[in-house]
Short mmCIF file of C-alpha atoms and ligand atoms in Angstrom, two decimals:
data_model
loop_
_atom_site.label_atom_id
_atom_site.label_comp_id
_atom_site.label_asym_id
_atom_site.label_seq_id
_atom_site.Cartn_x
_atom_site.Cartn_y
_atom_site.Cartn_z
CA VAL A 1 127.31 99.71 98.25
CA HIS A 2 126.71 103.10 99.74
CA LYS A 3 128.96 106.25 99.29
CA SER A 4 130.91 108.27 102.20
CA SER A 5 130.54 112.33 101.87
CA LYS A 6 134.61 111.62 101.46
CA GLN A 7 134.67 110.10 98.86
CA GLY A 8 131.76 111.80 97.03
CA ASP A 9 133.71 114.85 97.48
CA PHE A 10 136.78 112.97 96.03
CA VAL A 11 134.71 112.08 93.31
CA LEU A 12 133.41 115.92 93.01
CA PHE A 13 137.05 117.23 93.15
CA GLU A 14 139.47 115.04 91.00
CA PRO A 15 137.59 116.33 87.88
CA SER A 16 138.45 119.90 88.25
CA MET A 17 142.21 118.34 89.11
CA ASP A 18 142.20 117.53 86.22
CA GLU A 19 140.24 120.12 84.11
CA GLU A 20 143.39 122.58 85.60
CA ALA A 21 145.89 120.33 84.47
CA ASN A 22 145.12 120.31 80.59
CA ARG A 23 143.89 123.52 81.19
CA ARG A 24 147.31 124.90 81.66
CA ARG A 25 148.47 122.19 79.62
CA THR A 26 146.32 123.41 76.34
CA ILE A 27 147.96 126.83 77.16
CA GLU A 28 151.74 125.41 77.64
CA ARG A 29 151.52 124.22 74.11
CA ARG A 30 149.60 127.37 72.76
CA MET A 31 152.77 129.19 73.95
CA ARG A 32 154.94 127.06 72.50
CA GLU A 33 153.52 127.13 68.96
CA ALA A 34 153.15 130.72 69.19
CA LEU A 35 156.15 131.50 70.17
CA GLU A 36 157.24 128.87 67.32
CA HIS A 37 155.43 131.08 64.90
CA GLU A 38 155.23 134.06 66.15
CA GLN A 39 151.67 134.80 66.51
CA PHE A 40 152.08 136.86 69.90
CA GLU A 41 150.61 139.93 69.20
CA LEU A 42 151.48 143.22 71.38
CA PHE A 43 148.47 145.91 71.93
CA TYR A 44 149.35 149.44 72.76
CA GLN A 45 147.27 151.51 75.60
CA PRO A 46 147.83 155.20 75.93
CA ILE A 47 149.27 157.10 79.11
CA VAL A 48 148.00 160.98 78.38
CA CYS A 49 149.26 163.89 80.20
CA ALA A 50 146.57 165.22 83.13
CA GLY A 51 146.98 168.42 82.45
CA GLU A 52 146.69 168.47 78.09
CA LYS A 53 145.34 165.59 77.71
CA ARG A 54 147.75 164.66 74.84
CA ILE A 55 149.38 161.14 74.11
CA LEU A 56 153.82 161.06 75.96
CA GLY A 57 153.63 157.18 75.45
CA PHE A 58 152.22 153.84 75.04
CA GLU A 59 152.20 150.74 77.79
CA SER A 60 153.02 147.20 76.00
CA LEU A 61 150.38 144.76 76.85
CA ILE A 62 150.92 140.85 75.39
CA ARG A 63 148.18 138.96 73.97
CA LEU A 64 148.09 135.74 73.67
CA PRO A 65 146.04 134.84 70.35
CA ASP A 66 143.57 130.91 71.24
CA GLY A 67 143.21 130.10 68.20
CA GLN A 68 139.73 130.56 67.98
CA GLY A 69 139.50 134.67 67.40
CA GLY A 70 139.92 135.40 70.96
CA TYR A 71 142.66 135.63 73.18
CA ILE A 72 144.14 134.25 75.90
CA PRO A 73 144.65 136.93 78.14
CA PRO A 74 148.06 137.82 79.80
CA SER A 75 146.96 137.28 83.80
CA VAL A 76 146.23 133.80 82.72
CA PHE A 77 149.86 132.68 80.17
CA ILE A 78 152.10 134.33 82.16
CA PRO A 79 152.58 132.31 85.39
CA ILE A 80 152.42 129.37 83.54
CA ALA A 81 154.60 131.50 80.89
CA GLU A 82 157.53 131.95 84.28
CA ALA A 83 157.29 128.25 85.72
CA ARG A 84 156.87 126.84 82.55
CA GLY A 85 160.31 127.95 81.28
CA TYR A 86 158.64 130.72 78.74
CA ILE A 87 158.81 133.84 79.94
CA LYS A 88 162.31 134.48 79.40
CA ALA A 89 161.61 134.15 74.99
CA ILE A 90 158.16 136.25 75.65
CA GLY A 91 160.18 138.70 77.17
CA ASP A 92 162.58 138.88 75.09
CA TRP A 93 160.99 138.81 72.10
CA VAL A 94 157.94 141.86 73.24
CA LEU A 95 161.88 143.84 74.31
CA ARG A 96 162.63 143.92 70.25
CA GLU A 97 159.07 143.98 68.83
CA ALA A 98 158.10 147.21 71.11
CA THR A 99 161.52 148.73 70.74
CA ARG A 100 161.09 148.03 66.77
CA GLN A 101 156.94 149.44 67.23
CA ILE A 102 158.08 152.76 68.93
CA ALA A 103 160.21 153.62 67.06
CA LEU A 104 158.21 153.35 64.01
CA TRP A 105 156.13 157.08 65.62
CA PRO A 106 156.87 159.53 66.52
CA GLU A 107 159.95 160.99 68.37
CA ASP A 108 158.75 162.06 71.57
CA LEU A 109 156.56 158.92 72.53
CA PHE A 110 158.00 156.83 74.74
CA ILE A 111 157.25 153.04 75.45
CA SER A 112 156.63 150.61 78.89
CA VAL A 113 157.22 147.47 78.77
CA ASN A 114 156.22 144.97 81.60
CA LEU A 115 159.32 142.73 82.83
CA SER A 116 158.65 140.36 85.45
CA ALA A 117 161.03 138.47 88.41
CA VAL A 118 162.45 135.72 86.22
CA GLN A 119 163.79 138.01 83.48
CA PHE A 120 166.07 139.34 86.24
CA ARG A 121 168.00 136.10 87.39
CA ASP A 122 170.24 134.66 85.03
CA GLY A 123 171.63 138.39 84.51
CA ASP A 124 171.57 139.18 80.76
CA LEU A 125 168.51 141.44 81.46
CA VAL A 126 170.89 144.37 80.19
CA SER A 127 172.81 142.83 77.56
CA ILE A 128 169.05 142.24 76.38
CA VAL A 129 167.28 146.28 76.39
CA ARG A 130 170.82 146.48 75.20
CA ASP A 131 170.64 144.28 71.92
CA ALA A 132 166.71 145.68 71.58
CA LEU A 133 167.78 149.55 71.77
CA ALA A 134 171.10 148.88 68.92
CA ALA A 135 168.19 147.00 66.34
CA SER A 136 165.58 149.14 67.02
CA GLY A 137 167.13 152.34 67.04
CA ILE A 138 165.84 154.26 69.26
CA ALA A 139 167.67 156.06 72.60
CA GLY A 140 167.57 154.26 75.98
CA HIS A 141 165.10 157.44 77.91
CA ARG A 142 162.55 155.97 74.98
CA LEU A 143 162.03 153.29 77.36
CA GLU A 144 160.54 152.52 79.97
CA ILE A 145 160.39 149.25 81.67
CA GLU A 146 157.79 148.34 84.40
CA VAL A 147 158.64 146.17 87.87
CA VAL A 148 156.03 145.13 90.85
CA GLU A 149 157.15 144.77 94.65
CA SER A 150 157.54 141.54 94.61
CA LEU A 151 160.36 141.32 92.17
CA LEU A 152 162.27 144.04 95.18
CA LEU A 153 161.81 140.97 97.80
CA ASP A 154 165.35 139.93 96.47
CA ARG A 155 167.74 140.49 99.59
CA SER A 156 170.48 140.10 96.82
CA ASN A 157 172.29 143.27 94.98
CA ALA A 158 170.96 141.53 92.02
CA ILE A 159 168.56 143.01 91.24
CA LEU A 160 169.41 147.30 91.95
CA GLU A 161 172.71 146.01 90.15
CA GLN A 162 170.33 145.12 86.66
CA LEU A 163 168.02 148.22 87.20
CA GLN A 164 170.84 150.96 87.94
CA GLU A 165 173.06 148.95 84.61
CA LEU A 166 169.97 149.78 82.59
CA LYS A 167 169.47 153.30 84.06
CA LYS A 168 172.97 154.02 82.17
CA LEU A 169 171.61 152.82 79.14
CA GLY A 170 168.74 156.39 79.70
CA VAL A 171 165.50 153.97 80.51
CA SER A 172 162.97 154.52 83.45
CA ILE A 173 162.31 152.61 85.84
CA ALA A 174 158.35 152.45 87.21
CA MET A 175 157.08 150.63 89.16
CA ASP A 176 153.42 149.03 88.92
CA ASP A 177 150.69 148.50 90.29
CA PHE A 178 151.95 150.72 93.42
CA GLY A 179 149.53 150.25 96.53
CA THR A 180 148.81 146.94 96.62
CA GLY A 181 152.23 144.99 98.23
CA TYR A 182 153.51 146.01 100.62
CA SER A 183 154.34 149.36 99.63
CA SER A 184 157.08 149.13 101.58
CA LEU A 185 158.62 153.26 101.97
CA GLY A 186 162.65 151.72 102.04
CA TYR A 187 161.81 149.69 98.56
CA LEU A 188 160.80 153.35 96.82
CA TRP A 189 164.15 154.57 98.27
CA ARG A 190 166.25 152.00 97.74
CA PHE A 191 165.26 151.33 94.15
CA PRO A 192 166.86 153.26 90.94
CA PHE A 193 162.72 154.60 90.00
CA ASP A 194 161.20 157.54 87.76
CA LYS A 195 157.80 156.59 88.06
CA LEU A 196 155.25 155.30 90.25
CA LYS A 197 152.42 153.59 89.09
CA ILE A 198 149.20 153.13 91.01
CA ASP A 199 147.29 150.59 91.03
CA GLN A 200 143.75 150.00 89.04
CA SER A 201 141.85 149.51 92.09
CA PHE A 202 142.38 152.36 93.54
CA MET A 203 140.09 154.14 91.34
CA ILE A 204 138.08 151.03 91.27
CA ALA A 205 137.32 151.99 95.42
CA PHE A 206 136.97 155.87 94.00
CA GLU A 207 134.40 154.76 91.77
CA GLN A 208 132.17 152.26 94.68
CA GLY A 209 132.29 155.93 96.72
CA GLU A 210 134.64 154.55 99.23
CA ALA A 211 135.91 157.73 101.83
CA ASN A 212 138.59 158.20 101.68
CA ILE A 213 139.82 157.42 98.76
CA ARG A 214 140.92 161.13 97.02
CA GLN A 215 142.90 161.63 100.17
CA ILE A 216 144.56 158.30 100.15
CA VAL A 217 145.67 158.65 96.23
CA SER A 218 147.08 162.09 97.15
CA THR A 219 148.97 161.21 99.50
CA ILE A 220 150.93 158.81 97.11
CA VAL A 221 151.40 161.44 94.56
CA SER A 222 152.61 164.04 97.24
CA LEU A 223 154.88 161.53 98.44
CA GLY A 224 155.69 160.45 94.11
CA HIS A 225 156.80 164.01 94.06
CA HIS A 226 158.97 164.13 97.46
CA MET A 227 160.70 161.24 95.58
CA ASN A 228 161.46 163.05 92.47
CA LEU A 229 158.71 160.71 90.76
CA LYS A 230 156.18 160.76 87.97
CA VAL A 231 152.59 159.23 89.43
CA VAL A 232 150.74 157.84 86.88
CA THR A 233 147.51 156.01 87.95
CA GLU A 234 145.84 153.36 86.07
CA GLY A 235 142.28 152.16 85.75
CA ILE A 236 140.90 155.16 84.63
CA GLU A 237 137.53 154.64 83.87
CA THR A 238 135.50 157.59 84.21
CA ALA A 239 135.61 161.52 84.12
CA GLU A 240 134.83 162.25 87.43
CA GLN A 241 138.63 159.94 88.09
CA ALA A 242 140.69 162.02 85.57
CA VAL A 243 139.65 165.23 87.03
CA MET A 244 139.39 164.32 91.39
CA LEU A 245 143.77 162.74 89.12
CA SER A 246 144.61 166.41 87.87
CA GLU A 247 142.95 168.58 90.49
CA ILE A 248 145.58 165.72 93.30
CA GLY A 249 148.11 166.57 90.63
CA CYS A 250 148.99 163.80 89.37
CA ASP A 251 151.52 163.68 86.14
CA GLN A 252 150.40 160.94 83.94
CA LEU A 253 147.23 158.85 82.84
CA GLN A 254 145.67 155.51 82.24
CA GLY A 255 142.70 154.22 81.62
CA TYR A 256 139.72 152.80 78.79
CA LEU A 257 139.37 156.52 79.69
CA PHE A 258 141.63 157.60 77.29
CA GLY A 259 142.00 154.36 75.40
CA LYS A 260 141.56 150.28 75.35
CA PRO A 261 145.16 148.65 74.57
CA VAL A 262 144.78 148.14 71.04
CA ALA A 263 146.79 146.59 68.00
CA ALA A 264 149.88 148.74 66.07
CA GLU A 265 147.78 149.18 62.94
CA ARG A 266 144.92 151.09 65.59
CA VAL A 267 147.59 153.13 66.71
CA ALA A 268 147.52 155.01 64.01
CA GLY A 269 144.15 156.14 64.41
CA GLU A 270 144.05 157.60 67.99
CA LEU A 271 147.89 159.62 67.66
CA LEU A 272 146.41 161.00 64.47
CA ALA A 273 143.52 162.10 66.64
CA SER A 274 146.27 163.35 69.35
CA LEU A 275 147.81 165.46 66.94
CA SER A 276 145.24 166.95 65.31
CA ALA A 277 144.45 168.04 68.84
CA ARG A 278 147.18 169.32 69.34
CA VAL A 279 146.53 171.09 66.36
CA ALA A 280 143.08 172.41 67.09
CA GLU A 281 144.22 173.89 70.95
CA ARG A 282 147.06 175.27 69.21
CA ASP A 283 144.90 176.94 66.61
CA ASP A 284 142.09 177.85 69.43
CA ARG A 285 145.15 179.87 71.74
CA THR A 286 145.67 181.71 68.78
CA ALA A 287 142.56 182.38 67.25
CA ASP A 288 142.34 184.25 71.48
CA VAL A 289 145.07 186.30 70.44
P1 LIG B 301 149.24 145.54 83.63
O1 LIG B 301 150.85 145.89 83.95
O2 LIG B 301 149.38 146.59 85.50
O3 LIG B 301 148.97 146.49 82.92
C1 LIG B 301 147.24 147.42 83.45
C2 LIG B 301 146.63 146.11 82.40
O4 LIG B 301 145.11 146.93 83.15
C3 LIG B 301 146.03 145.80 81.47
O5 LIG B 301 145.35 144.17 81.37
C4 LIG B 301 145.25 146.84 81.22
O6 LIG B 301 144.96 146.40 80.15
C5 LIG B 301 144.45 147.42 82.04
N1 LIG B 301 143.32 148.12 82.38
C6 LIG B 301 144.10 149.12 81.26
N2 LIG B 301 143.30 150.43 81.64
C7 LIG B 301 141.87 149.75 82.22
C8 LIG B 301 140.67 150.33 82.80
O7 LIG B 301 140.22 150.82 82.59
N3 LIG B 301 139.71 149.41 82.94
C9 LIG B 301 140.16 147.52 83.69
N4 LIG B 301 139.50 147.27 84.06
N5 LIG B 301 141.16 147.51 82.86
C10 LIG B 301 142.80 148.46 82.67
P2 LIG B 301 146.40 143.17 80.69
O8 LIG B 301 146.26 144.04 79.54
O9 LIG B 301 145.47 142.13 81.22
O10 LIG B 301 147.53 142.62 81.66
C11 LIG B 301 147.14 142.60 82.33
C12 LIG B 301 148.74 141.95 83.03
O11 LIG B 301 149.61 141.16 82.64
C13 LIG B 301 149.78 143.29 83.62
O12 LIG B 301 149.31 144.20 84.53
C14 LIG B 301 151.13 142.52 83.49
O13 LIG B 301 151.39 142.20 85.01
C15 LIG B 301 151.01 141.36 82.94
N6 LIG B 301 151.60 141.70 81.34
C16 LIG B 301 151.02 142.30 79.97
N7 LIG B 301 151.55 142.29 79.70
C17 LIG B 301 152.62 141.59 79.52
C18 LIG B 301 153.73 141.37 79.13
O14 LIG B 301 153.89 141.60 78.40
N8 LIG B 301 155.18 140.62 80.02
C19 LIG B 301 154.90 140.63 81.28
N9 LIG B 301 156.01 140.14 82.33
N10 LIG B 301 153.53 140.88 82.24
C20 LIG B 301 152.01 141.03 80.49
MG1 LIG B 302 152.33 147.60 83.68
MG1 LIG B 303 149.48 148.14 86.61
MG1 LIG B 304 148.26 145.32 87.22
#
């Protein structure tokens, strides 16, 4: 019997579909276990002031241990968590853990937390945030939440209302990954943002020598400032990128150049280094006088 190429394709295709389904099932099982046994981990990446390079706060980034000493990245498991009904429990844990942790660190530092659109769906987000603030004892202004543009496609006012309620708690709102979606300016006007996070793809393009990136980023920074927003750029890996951003007036910087996301135990060291840099700067200034 001879195989048609069509059957051949089918035979080749089927196992990979199986593999994909298996992979998703394995990840789902791992998530369920991690929720049950509190095995998720939260990493923290510094966000620094463009001027003095001192740490202003941290973005919390979730990690799922794979059980073999490594981690399954959030870009892989968050979409599955959203589709399979785990994201609310996970997001609730992240809010509690991030606020609990920042309460242990100096009071002038903020913590930012990424939220999924699904967390806005049931209308209980505001009370979950309020509870996390109360349990940790931190002031609302120390918490920043990050949302992506796709969230704002929602035609109803439900999202807007929840964001406004969060603002009443003192919480700041950042638009994450700015410049990757439609970046309709209408959203920026309509929603109560405090901060724009310029997506790291601009830094990649800059590194690749793409023309006009400096002008484009500079335009986004001006746009943000005209709307009274703070502007932070993500994915900074080189000193050239940091210099360019400081020159065009970007307020805050985030990227491997300043620190990779690390476990809370390892942040203590970074904080101390940042604080001692501040002291050293002050001493320098005193010495100059
Ligand atoms: P994001 O919120 O845009 O986070 C920035 C991502 O860029 C993080 O990836 C971070 O580790 C990475 N990054 C930071 N600086 C650099 C750099 O200089 N170079 C490079 N190459 N990468 C850098 P991560 O931790 O893998 O998270 C990926 C995405 O997963 C996040 O993107 C966010 O959308 C989502 N995510 C992470 N934690 C949570 C969470 O707790 N809840 C929800 N709903 N989503 C989360
Ligand atoms: Mg983010
Ligand atoms: Mg981002
Ligand atoms: Mg992103």
